[in-house]
Short mmCIF file of C-alpha atoms in Angstrom, two decimals:
data_model
loop_
_atom_site.label_atom_id
_atom_site.label_comp_id
_atom_site.label_asym_id
_atom_site.label_seq_id
_atom_site.Cartn_x
_atom_site.Cartn_y
_atom_site.Cartn_z
CA MET I 900 124.88 112.45 113.76
CA GLN I 901 122.33 111.27 116.01
CA ARG I 902 119.57 108.41 114.03
CA ARG I 903 116.23 108.48 114.57
CA SER I 904 113.77 106.31 114.59
CA LEU I 905 110.79 105.61 112.70
CA ALA I 906 109.85 102.80 114.69
CA ALA I 907 106.39 104.35 115.78
CA TRP I 908 104.93 105.50 112.85
CA VAL I 909 105.66 103.10 110.25
CA THR I 910 102.50 100.65 109.41
CA VAL I 911 103.00 97.91 106.70
CA ALA I 912 99.96 97.28 104.41
CA PRO I 913 100.18 93.76 102.77
CA LEU I 914 98.88 93.37 98.97
CA LEU I 915 96.35 91.05 99.73
CA ALA I 916 93.62 90.89 103.57
CA LEU I 917 95.99 88.48 105.30
CA PRO I 918 94.81 85.85 108.20
CA THR I 919 97.92 86.45 111.32
CA VAL I 920 101.20 85.76 109.14
CA THR I 921 104.54 85.77 110.99
CA GLU I 922 107.13 84.53 108.53
CA ALA I 923 107.99 85.13 104.89
CA GLN I 924 105.71 82.97 102.57
CA THR I 925 103.73 83.20 99.85
CA VAL I 926 100.03 84.27 100.53
CA SER I 927 97.12 83.89 99.02
CA ASN I 928 92.82 86.08 98.94
CA PRO I 929 90.48 84.93 100.88
CA SER I 930 88.52 86.29 98.37
CA THR I 931 85.62 83.25 97.57
CA ALA I 932 84.93 85.07 94.12
CA PRO I 933 85.95 83.16 91.51
CA ASP I 934 89.29 83.04 90.28
CA CYS I 935 90.77 85.56 93.88
CA MET I 936 92.55 82.75 95.47
CA SER I 937 95.31 82.42 92.05
CA ASN I 938 95.31 85.85 93.48
CA THR I 939 98.74 85.24 95.22
CA ALA I 940 101.57 87.74 96.39
CA PHE I 941 105.24 86.51 98.66
CA TYR I 942 104.30 88.27 101.84
CA ASN I 943 107.07 88.76 104.31
CA PRO I 944 106.47 90.74 106.94
CA THR I 945 109.58 89.90 109.11
CA LEU I 946 111.99 92.44 106.27
CA PRO I 947 112.80 96.27 106.82
CA PRO I 948 110.75 98.60 105.51
CA SER I 949 112.80 99.20 101.90
CA ILE I 950 112.06 103.36 102.12
CA ASN I 951 113.89 106.35 101.03
CA LEU I 952 114.54 108.82 104.54
CA PRO I 953 116.95 111.51 105.17
CA PRO I 954 120.15 111.44 106.47
CA GLY I 955 119.75 110.53 110.38
CA PHE I 956 116.62 108.04 110.19
CA THR I 957 115.84 104.37 110.32
CA ALA I 958 112.10 103.00 109.44
CA SER I 959 111.14 99.66 111.43
CA VAL I 960 107.77 97.56 111.26
CA PHE I 961 105.66 98.85 113.62
CA ALA I 962 102.07 96.29 113.21
CA LYS I 963 101.98 94.33 109.99
CA ASN I 964 99.21 92.01 108.76
CA LEU I 965 96.73 95.20 108.21
CA ASN I 966 94.34 95.29 105.43
CA MET I 967 95.09 98.81 103.84
CA PRO I 968 95.63 100.98 106.76
CA THR I 969 95.03 104.69 105.18
CA GLY I 970 94.52 106.98 108.37
CA ILE I 971 96.88 106.91 111.55
CA ALA I 972 96.46 108.77 115.35
CA PHE I 973 98.10 108.87 118.49
CA LEU I 974 97.11 109.00 121.87
CA GLY I 975 99.17 110.34 124.19
CA ASP I 976 102.64 110.94 124.55
CA ALA I 977 106.26 110.15 123.77
CA THR I 978 106.35 107.63 126.91
CA ASN I 979 102.99 106.48 127.02
CA PHE I 980 100.47 106.02 123.85
CA GLN I 981 98.56 104.15 121.77
CA VAL I 982 98.38 104.02 117.93
CA PHE I 983 94.57 104.38 116.55
CA VAL I 984 95.18 102.56 113.00
CA LEU I 985 92.22 102.80 109.73
CA GLU I 986 92.32 100.52 108.07
CA SER I 987 89.52 101.29 104.89
CA GLY I 988 87.39 98.08 103.72
CA HIS I 989 87.23 97.57 99.99
CA GLY I 990 89.13 100.57 98.67
CA LEU I 991 89.96 100.28 94.96
CA PRO I 992 87.55 97.99 93.10
CA SER I 993 88.02 94.88 92.48
CA VAL I 994 86.14 91.43 93.17
CA CYS I 995 88.86 89.98 95.01
CA ASN I 996 88.39 93.42 97.13
CA ASP I 997 84.18 93.16 97.20
CA GLU I 998 83.48 92.55 100.73
CA MET I 999 80.45 90.82 99.32
CA ALA I 1000 82.09 87.88 98.71
CA TRP I 1001 83.57 87.62 102.36
CA PRO I 1002 82.23 83.82 103.77
CA GLY I 1003 80.29 85.27 106.67
CA GLY I 1004 78.52 89.22 104.20
CA PRO I 1005 79.74 92.11 105.07
CA PHE I 1006 78.61 92.46 108.24
CA ASP I 1007 80.89 89.80 109.63
CA ILE I 1008 83.30 91.03 112.41
CA ASN I 1009 86.18 89.17 110.03
CA ASN I 1010 85.49 90.68 107.23
CA PRO I 1011 88.56 92.00 106.56
CA PHE I 1012 87.44 94.02 103.60
CA THR I 1013 84.96 96.38 105.26
CA PRO I 1014 86.59 99.46 107.50
CA ASP I 1015 87.79 98.91 111.03
CA ILE I 1016 90.08 101.05 113.62
CA LEU I 1017 92.66 98.81 115.49
CA VAL I 1018 94.12 100.57 118.43
CA PHE I 1019 97.83 99.26 119.73
CA ASN I 1020 99.87 99.71 122.08
CA ARG I 1021 102.88 101.54 122.51
CA ASN I 1022 104.79 98.66 121.67
CA GLY I 1023 102.68 97.54 118.75
CA THR I 1024 100.52 95.87 120.21
CA LEU I 1025 97.03 95.30 119.80
CA VAL I 1026 94.76 96.03 122.48
CA ARG I 1027 91.68 97.52 120.74
CA GLY I 1028 89.22 96.49 117.88
CA PRO I 1029 88.28 95.92 115.02
CA LEU I 1030 86.51 98.98 116.02
CA GLY I 1031 83.48 100.47 113.95
CA LYS I 1032 82.95 96.50 112.09
CA PRO I 1033 79.38 97.83 110.00
CA THR I 1034 76.60 96.54 110.94
CA SER I 1035 73.30 95.51 109.06
CA GLY I 1036 71.68 98.16 111.66
CA GLY I 1037 73.34 100.50 109.68
CA GLY I 1038 75.83 101.15 112.68
CA GLY I 1039 79.79 101.12 112.04
CA PHE I 1040 81.08 102.14 109.06
CA GLN I 1041 79.27 102.37 105.77
CA PRO I 1042 79.95 98.36 104.75
CA SER I 1043 81.86 99.13 101.34
CA GLY I 1044 84.30 101.92 101.97
CA PRO I 1045 86.77 103.28 101.43
CA ALA I 1046 87.52 104.81 105.10
CA ILE I 1047 89.94 107.53 104.45
CA ASP I 1048 91.11 109.27 108.10
CA VAL I 1049 90.83 109.11 111.24
CA ALA I 1050 91.94 112.43 113.84
CA PHE I 1051 91.34 113.16 117.52
CA VAL I 1052 90.37 117.09 118.01
CA ASN I 1053 92.97 117.77 120.32
CA GLY I 1054 95.51 115.33 119.15
CA LEU I 1055 97.90 114.01 121.39
CA SER I 1056 95.20 115.31 124.20
CA GLY I 1057 92.50 113.40 122.63
CA GLY I 1058 89.02 114.87 122.65
CA ARG I 1059 86.40 113.54 119.44
CA LEU I 1060 88.11 111.09 117.06
CA PHE I 1061 86.28 112.20 113.58
CA ALA I 1062 87.02 109.65 110.69
CA THR I 1063 85.74 109.55 107.43
CA ASP I 1064 83.86 107.06 105.06
CA SER I 1065 81.88 106.25 102.46
CA ASN I 1066 79.81 103.74 100.61
CA GLN I 1067 81.10 103.66 97.07
CA SER I 1068 84.61 102.32 96.64
CA THR I 1069 86.46 104.22 93.81
CA HIS I 1070 85.88 104.35 90.14
CA GLN I 1071 83.14 102.52 90.40
CA HIS I 1072 79.20 102.87 90.59
CA ASN I 1073 76.78 100.94 93.09
CA GLY I 1074 74.87 103.82 93.47
CA GLN I 1075 76.29 105.49 96.36
CA ASN I 1076 76.51 109.11 94.68
CA ASN I 1077 77.04 112.33 98.48
CA SER I 1078 77.74 108.99 100.19
CA SER I 1079 80.68 110.03 102.01
CA ARG I 1080 80.48 111.16 105.63
CA ILE I 1081 82.44 112.68 108.71
CA ILE I 1082 81.66 110.71 111.66
CA THR I 1083 82.85 110.32 115.38
CA VAL I 1084 84.04 107.04 116.70
CA ASN I 1085 83.87 106.52 120.22
CA PRO I 1086 87.23 105.22 121.20
CA MET I 1087 86.78 102.60 122.97
CA THR I 1088 82.99 101.13 122.03
CA GLY I 1089 83.51 102.05 118.41
CA MET I 1090 79.66 103.18 118.35
CA VAL I 1091 79.82 105.25 115.04
CA ASP I 1092 77.75 108.68 114.94
CA PRO I 1093 77.50 110.83 111.98
CA PHE I 1094 78.58 114.28 112.29
CA ILE I 1095 78.07 115.68 108.55
CA THR I 1096 77.03 113.26 105.96
CA ASN I 1097 75.63 113.27 102.92
CA LEU I 1098 78.85 114.52 100.98
CA PRO I 1099 80.18 113.84 97.41
CA THR I 1100 81.61 110.57 96.37
CA GLY I 1101 82.31 109.28 93.03
CA ASP I 1102 85.94 109.04 92.43
CA HIS I 1103 87.64 110.55 95.58
CA PRO I 1104 85.21 110.99 98.66
CA THR I 1105 86.08 113.00 101.60
CA GLU I 1106 88.86 112.54 102.73
CA GLN I 1107 92.07 113.67 105.21
CA LEU I 1108 91.26 115.43 108.74
CA ALA I 1109 92.94 118.25 110.04
CA PHE I 1110 92.56 120.44 113.23
CA ARG I 1111 94.06 124.15 114.59
CA GLY I 1112 92.04 124.99 117.40
CA ASP I 1113 90.27 127.64 116.35
CA GLY I 1114 86.93 125.67 116.94
CA TRP I 1115 86.74 123.84 113.25
CA ILE I 1116 87.27 120.59 111.50
CA TYR I 1117 88.83 120.72 107.33
CA TRP I 1118 88.74 118.41 105.51
CA SER I 1119 89.95 117.33 101.93
CA GLN I 1120 87.21 116.87 98.97
CA GLY I 1121 88.05 115.12 96.11
CA SER I 1122 87.29 116.30 92.68
CA THR I 1123 83.65 113.05 91.51
CA THR I 1124 85.71 113.22 88.00
CA ASN I 1125 89.20 112.63 87.18
CA SER I 1126 89.48 115.71 85.79
CA GLY I 1127 86.04 117.95 85.74
CA VAL I 1128 84.19 115.95 82.71
CA VAL I 1129 82.13 113.46 84.14
CA GLY I 1130 83.38 110.78 81.52
CA LEU I 1131 82.70 106.13 80.90
CA ASP I 1132 86.12 105.75 83.23
CA ASN I 1133 84.04 107.43 85.94
CA GLY I 1134 81.32 104.76 87.61
CA GLY I 1135 80.44 104.22 83.92
CA GLY I 1136 78.81 107.65 83.65
CA GLN I 1137 77.07 107.58 86.52
CA ASN I 1138 79.52 109.35 88.96
CA GLN I 1139 77.83 112.52 90.39
CA SER I 1140 79.41 115.76 88.45
CA ASP I 1141 81.09 118.14 90.27
CA ILE I 1142 80.33 120.81 92.75
CA PRO I 1143 82.01 124.33 92.07
CA CYS I 1144 82.65 126.35 94.80
CA GLN I 1145 81.87 129.81 93.52
CA ASP I 1146 79.00 131.04 90.73
CA ILE I 1147 80.98 129.60 87.27
CA THR I 1148 80.55 130.50 83.85
CA LEU I 1149 80.94 127.42 81.32
CA SER I 1150 83.17 128.36 78.14
CA GLN I 1151 81.85 127.27 74.76
CA ASN I 1152 83.30 124.21 74.60
CA VAL I 1153 82.04 120.98 74.96
CA PHE I 1154 83.80 117.09 76.01
CA SER I 1155 84.22 114.07 74.44
CA SER I 1156 83.25 111.19 77.46
CA GLY I 1157 82.57 108.39 75.52
CA ASN I 1158 81.02 106.73 72.76
CA GLY I 1159 80.79 109.54 70.69
CA LEU I 1160 78.82 111.43 73.65
CA LEU I 1161 79.83 115.10 74.44
CA THR I 1162 79.50 116.30 78.41
CA SER I 1163 80.05 119.61 79.79
CA GLY I 1164 82.54 120.36 82.84
CA TYR I 1165 80.85 120.53 86.09
CA SER I 1166 77.19 118.87 84.46
CA PRO I 1167 76.60 115.47 84.49
CA PHE I 1168 76.79 112.99 82.04
CA ASN I 1169 76.02 113.34 78.03
CA THR I 1170 74.91 116.40 79.35
CA GLN I 1171 75.60 119.88 76.48
CA ASN I 1172 75.55 123.03 78.38
CA PRO I 1173 78.19 125.38 76.41
CA GLY I 1174 78.32 129.24 78.26
CA GLY I 1175 76.17 127.96 80.46
CA THR I 1176 76.16 128.74 84.57
CA ILE I 1177 75.99 126.36 87.83
CA PRO I 1178 75.79 128.73 90.96
CA ALA I 1179 77.76 128.14 93.45
CA PHE I 1180 77.59 125.14 95.37
CA PHE I 1181 75.14 123.34 93.09
CA ASN I 1182 74.95 119.22 93.10
CA SER I 1183 73.36 118.18 89.62
CA PHE I 1184 72.65 115.01 91.65
CA THR I 1185 70.01 116.31 93.80
CA GLY I 1186 69.36 119.38 92.20
CA GLN I 1187 69.92 121.91 94.97
CA VAL I 1188 72.15 124.09 96.51
CA ARG I 1189 73.54 123.25 99.86
CA GLN I 1190 75.76 125.94 101.82
CA GLY I 1191 79.66 125.34 101.74
CA VAL I 1192 79.22 122.09 100.18
CA CYS I 1193 81.05 121.54 97.54
CA ASP I 1194 83.96 119.81 96.11
CA GLY I 1195 88.23 119.80 94.56
CA ALA I 1196 88.38 121.55 97.45
CA ILE I 1197 89.37 122.03 101.32
CA LEU I 1198 86.13 122.48 102.87
CA ARG I 1199 85.70 123.69 107.31
CA ALA I 1200 82.58 122.79 109.50
CA GLN I 1201 82.42 124.41 112.97
CA LEU I 1202 82.75 121.40 115.35
CA SER I 1203 79.58 123.64 118.04
CA ASN I 1204 77.72 123.32 114.48
CA ALA I 1205 77.83 121.17 112.11
CA ASN I 1206 75.63 122.62 109.75
CA ASN I 1207 77.48 125.55 109.54
CA ILE I 1208 79.85 124.15 106.14
CA GLN I 1209 82.47 126.78 104.98
CA ALA I 1210 84.54 126.04 101.66
CA PHE I 1211 88.11 126.95 102.30
CA SER I 1212 90.12 127.22 99.25
CA TRP I 1213 89.72 125.13 95.78
CA GLY I 1214 90.25 123.78 92.44
CA TYR I 1215 92.04 121.20 93.12
CA ARG I 1216 91.48 117.53 91.32
CA ASN I 1217 92.49 115.70 94.52
CA PRO I 1218 94.47 117.72 97.31
CA TYR I 1219 94.53 114.60 99.58
CA ALA I 1220 97.05 114.71 101.61
CA ILE I 1221 96.55 118.59 104.08
CA ARG I 1222 98.40 119.48 107.87
CA PHE I 1223 98.41 122.98 108.97
CA PRO I 1224 101.91 125.48 109.24
CA PRO I 1225 103.13 125.38 112.30
CA LYS I 1226 102.16 128.13 114.50
CA GLY I 1227 104.35 131.01 113.69
CA HIS I 1228 105.84 130.03 110.86
CA PRO I 1229 105.64 132.53 107.71
CA LEU I 1230 103.49 129.62 106.25
CA ASP I 1231 100.36 130.26 109.00
CA GLY I 1232 97.47 130.91 108.58
CA GLY I 1233 97.24 128.84 105.06
CA ILE I 1234 96.83 124.87 104.94
CA LEU I 1235 99.49 122.61 103.16
CA ALA I 1236 97.78 120.58 100.44
CA GLY I 1237 99.44 117.79 98.58
CA MET I 1238 96.91 116.65 95.57
CA ASP I 1239 97.43 113.35 93.20
CA GLY I 1240 97.62 114.91 89.47
CA ALA I 1241 94.98 113.24 87.08
CA ASP I 1242 95.13 109.64 85.54
CA GLU I 1243 96.04 108.71 82.39
CA ARG I 1244 92.48 107.30 82.01
CA GLY I 1245 89.31 107.57 80.38
CA ASN I 1246 88.94 109.84 77.10
CA ARG I 1247 90.28 113.33 78.57
CA PRO I 1248 93.37 110.90 79.95
CA SER I 1249 96.67 113.56 81.17
CA ASP I 1250 99.85 112.12 80.41
CA ASN I 1251 102.58 111.96 83.53
CA ALA I 1252 100.64 114.65 85.24
CA PRO I 1253 101.93 115.84 88.60
CA ASP I 1254 101.47 114.76 92.21
CA GLU I 1255 101.65 118.96 93.67
CA ILE I 1256 101.90 120.53 96.99
CA HIS I 1257 99.31 123.77 97.29
CA LEU I 1258 99.04 126.49 99.49
CA GLY I 1259 95.35 127.56 100.35
CA ARG I 1260 94.18 130.20 102.64
CA GLN I 1261 90.08 131.79 102.98
CA ASN I 1262 89.83 134.97 101.45
CA PRO I 1263 89.58 137.87 104.22
CA ASP I 1264 85.95 137.94 102.57
CA GLY I 1265 85.37 134.24 103.74
CA SER I 1266 85.30 132.85 100.71
CA PRO I 1267 87.69 130.36 99.57
CA ASP I 1268 90.90 131.10 96.98
CA LEU I 1269 91.44 129.69 94.26
CA SER I 1270 95.11 127.16 93.59
CA ARG I 1271 96.98 128.32 91.23
CA LEU I 1272 96.75 125.56 88.83
CA ALA I 1273 93.18 126.27 88.39
CA ARG I 1274 93.60 129.89 87.48
CA SER I 1275 96.33 128.44 84.57
CA LEU I 1276 95.34 125.05 83.95
CA TRP I 1277 91.43 125.28 84.58
CA ARG I 1278 90.73 121.63 83.77
CA ALA I 1279 86.76 122.08 82.31
CA SER I 1280 87.68 124.54 80.97
CA ASP I 1281 85.17 126.91 83.45
CA GLU I 1282 86.68 129.59 85.42
CA PRO I 1283 84.57 131.41 88.44
CA LYS I 1284 83.51 135.40 87.80
CA GLY I 1285 86.29 137.12 88.27
CA VAL I 1286 88.98 135.07 87.81
CA GLN I 1287 91.27 136.07 84.88
CA SER I 1288 92.85 133.07 83.55
CA ASP I 1289 94.42 131.73 80.01
CA ARG I 1290 91.83 130.13 77.71
CA ARG I 1291 95.58 129.26 75.22
CA THR I 1292 96.28 126.60 78.36
CA ARG I 1293 93.30 125.64 78.68
CA ARG I 1294 92.99 121.13 78.27
#
């Protein structure tokens, strides 16, 4: 059997933000925050990746010493290409990931805890970057992150380069609800221009991007909570509540959200609204309806008109990974979503909640379809009008 190489597709993310490391050694976190220098790990970039692969495939290191790479895009063809790698920045919350603790400050181009894009040639040599580093004037990526994905509108053929970012590192709150964005990035200079702003941000921001050549940009919009109800584990109760993609009627249930407080689904922390109705696309943080913008969903916007936003499919917790089946495939017309299951934390823990793959399809009338998961286990005990679900199975 011919062995296929994944060398050009594999990047390795060290546990800590690192200077250039070429051989095995114990490295420490460069943050100046207290006790972070003792945050060490043994790092050996020369070892081959320990990855379970299908028969006939091998893996090797393409680029190393990266800081939390979350997105990758290719430009060119099989013989001559460039690789655009997005480093997410702060990402998961920790005092030892804090961009503010870097000696040069959050706008230092060498700050490893802020997002950027690095460009490599086909041999894995850095040829450009970091691109898009945050600036004091508001340019570049947002400093707190995380930035999640990067993609060319025409795939290998290029075109506009899009990326996603936010200004609220996940699972903590710094007053940056609705900070998620879709931006365009100049692939040569790194100049950033906002495309869509004020998208929901909480436990999960705006995430991965997909294109299928139909004049639309598609993206995954994660839920702002862990399981449909704002609790103390969601930014101390300060996260914005989830936003439905269709009109919903709440059940009579309210849920423990910490310290003896009760909260309804799709409602702000410590707000009880049993039997209430929530209009489609209503954002409780702003008190307004913004057409097409909801979460726990796959959304799309016209490339020629960013204000034309539509919900494509919804009812997910965090549909992080999205991909279109190839044209002519039996699943063509839908979108595959890899969904992260709920965490075992807070007052509504879900023990061993599985990660799942779903197929989403927009309904013929332009409304979003509702995922099978939402139909069988409506986690916030709320239901869109006209959708039948079994109350006995709700949690």
